[in-house]
mmCIF file of C-alpha atoms in Angstrom:
data_model
loop_
_atom_site.group_PDB
_atom_site.id
_atom_site.type_symbol
_atom_site.label_atom_id
_atom_site.label_comp_id
_atom_site.label_asym_id
_atom_site.label_seq_id
_atom_site.Cartn_x
_atom_site.Cartn_y
_atom_site.Cartn_z
ATOM 1 C CA MET A 694 0.000 0.000 0.000
ATOM 2 C CA ARG A 695 1.156 3.506 -0.822
ATOM 3 C CA THR A 696 -0.016 6.921 0.308
ATOM 4 C CA LYS A 697 -0.297 9.357 -2.579
ATOM 5 C CA SER A 698 -0.793 13.116 -2.638
ATOM 6 C CA ASN A 699 -3.908 14.370 -4.423
ATOM 7 C CA LEU A 700 -2.829 18.022 -4.244
ATOM 8 C CA LYS A 701 -2.576 18.526 -8.007
ATOM 9 C CA LYS A 702 -6.237 17.547 -8.541
ATOM 10 C CA LEU A 703 -7.446 19.642 -5.605
ATOM 11 C CA LEU A 704 -5.646 22.701 -6.971
ATOM 12 C CA GLU A 705 -7.093 22.100 -10.447
ATOM 13 C CA ASP A 706 -10.611 21.688 -9.028
ATOM 14 C CA ARG A 707 -10.265 24.978 -7.147
ATOM 15 C CA GLN A 708 -8.509 26.751 -10.033
ATOM 16 C CA MET A 709 -5.702 27.693 -7.658
ATOM 17 C CA SER A 710 -2.021 27.920 -8.483
ATOM 18 C CA LEU A 711 0.764 26.448 -6.422
ATOM 19 C CA TYR A 712 2.065 29.994 -5.978
ATOM 20 C CA LYS A 713 -1.278 31.125 -4.496
ATOM 21 C CA LEU A 714 -1.265 28.132 -2.133
ATOM 22 C CA GLN A 715 2.270 29.076 -1.087
ATOM 23 C CA GLN A 716 1.100 32.606 -0.274
ATOM 24 C CA LEU A 717 -1.819 31.304 1.800
ATOM 25 C CA THR A 718 0.111 28.659 3.719
ATOM 26 C CA LYS A 719 3.610 30.199 3.986
ATOM 27 C CA ILE A 720 5.001 26.749 3.103
ATOM 28 C CA SER A 721 8.073 26.851 0.875
ATOM 29 C CA TYR A 722 7.348 26.589 -2.824
ATOM 30 C CA SER A 723 9.834 23.714 -3.179
ATOM 31 C CA ASN A 724 8.072 21.735 -0.452
ATOM 32 C CA LEU A 725 4.651 22.322 -2.037
ATOM 33 C CA HIS A 726 6.104 21.355 -5.414
ATOM 34 C CA LYS A 727 7.091 17.968 -3.953
ATOM 35 C CA TYR A 728 3.558 17.436 -2.610
ATOM 36 C CA ASN A 729 2.065 18.581 -5.919
ATOM 37 C CA ASN A 730 4.166 16.141 -7.953
ATOM 38 C CA ASP A 731 3.755 13.301 -5.448
ATOM 39 C CA GLU A 732 7.494 13.252 -4.709
ATOM 40 C CA THR A 733 7.102 13.305 -0.918
ATOM 41 C CA LYS A 734 8.117 10.183 0.975
ATOM 42 C CA ARG A 735 6.954 11.405 4.403
ATOM 43 C CA PHE A 736 4.030 13.691 5.097
ATOM 44 C CA ASP A 737 4.424 16.396 7.742
ATOM 45 C CA ASN A 738 1.306 16.867 9.906
ATOM 46 C CA GLU A 739 1.733 20.632 10.133
ATOM 47 C CA VAL A 740 2.122 20.974 6.364
ATOM 48 C CA LEU A 741 -0.925 18.787 5.759
ATOM 49 C CA ALA A 742 -3.003 20.835 8.215
ATOM 50 C CA LYS A 743 -2.016 24.116 6.531
ATOM 51 C CA ILE A 744 -2.796 22.771 3.062
ATOM 52 C CA CYS A 745 -6.173 21.393 4.178
ATOM 53 C CA SER A 746 -7.028 24.667 5.877
ATOM 54 C CA ALA A 747 -6.143 26.731 2.799
ATOM 55 C CA LEU A 748 -8.033 24.417 0.433
ATOM 56 C CA LYS A 749 -10.938 23.863 2.854
ATOM 57 C CA CYS A 750 -10.650 20.110 2.461
ATOM 58 C CA GLU A 751 -10.332 17.031 4.635
ATOM 59 C CA ILE A 752 -7.136 15.002 4.949
ATOM 60 C CA GLY A 753 -8.846 12.126 3.128
ATOM 61 C CA GLU A 754 -9.265 14.354 0.081
ATOM 62 C CA LEU A 755 -5.599 15.368 0.124
ATOM 63 C CA LEU A 756 -4.088 11.921 0.681
ATOM 64 C CA ILE A 757 -5.131 8.760 -1.131
ATOM 65 C CA ILE A 758 -4.128 5.231 -0.134
ATOM 66 C CA GLU A 759 -3.413 3.049 -3.157
ATOM 67 C CA LYS A 760 -3.286 -0.720 -2.894
#
């Protein structure tokens, strides 16, 4: 099983850029880029909380478990 980031789809659905998300969350652009391209091996709880807050979504919408 693998945990996958769904950030790219959430941003597309909300017509929001990665740059705008960076402004809202104050998370580094390079870190968000890794989440956006599903290049993150470990997910930071604080980062996830900030992203979910900015996108008004639940953690289950942001992270997907693939079998």
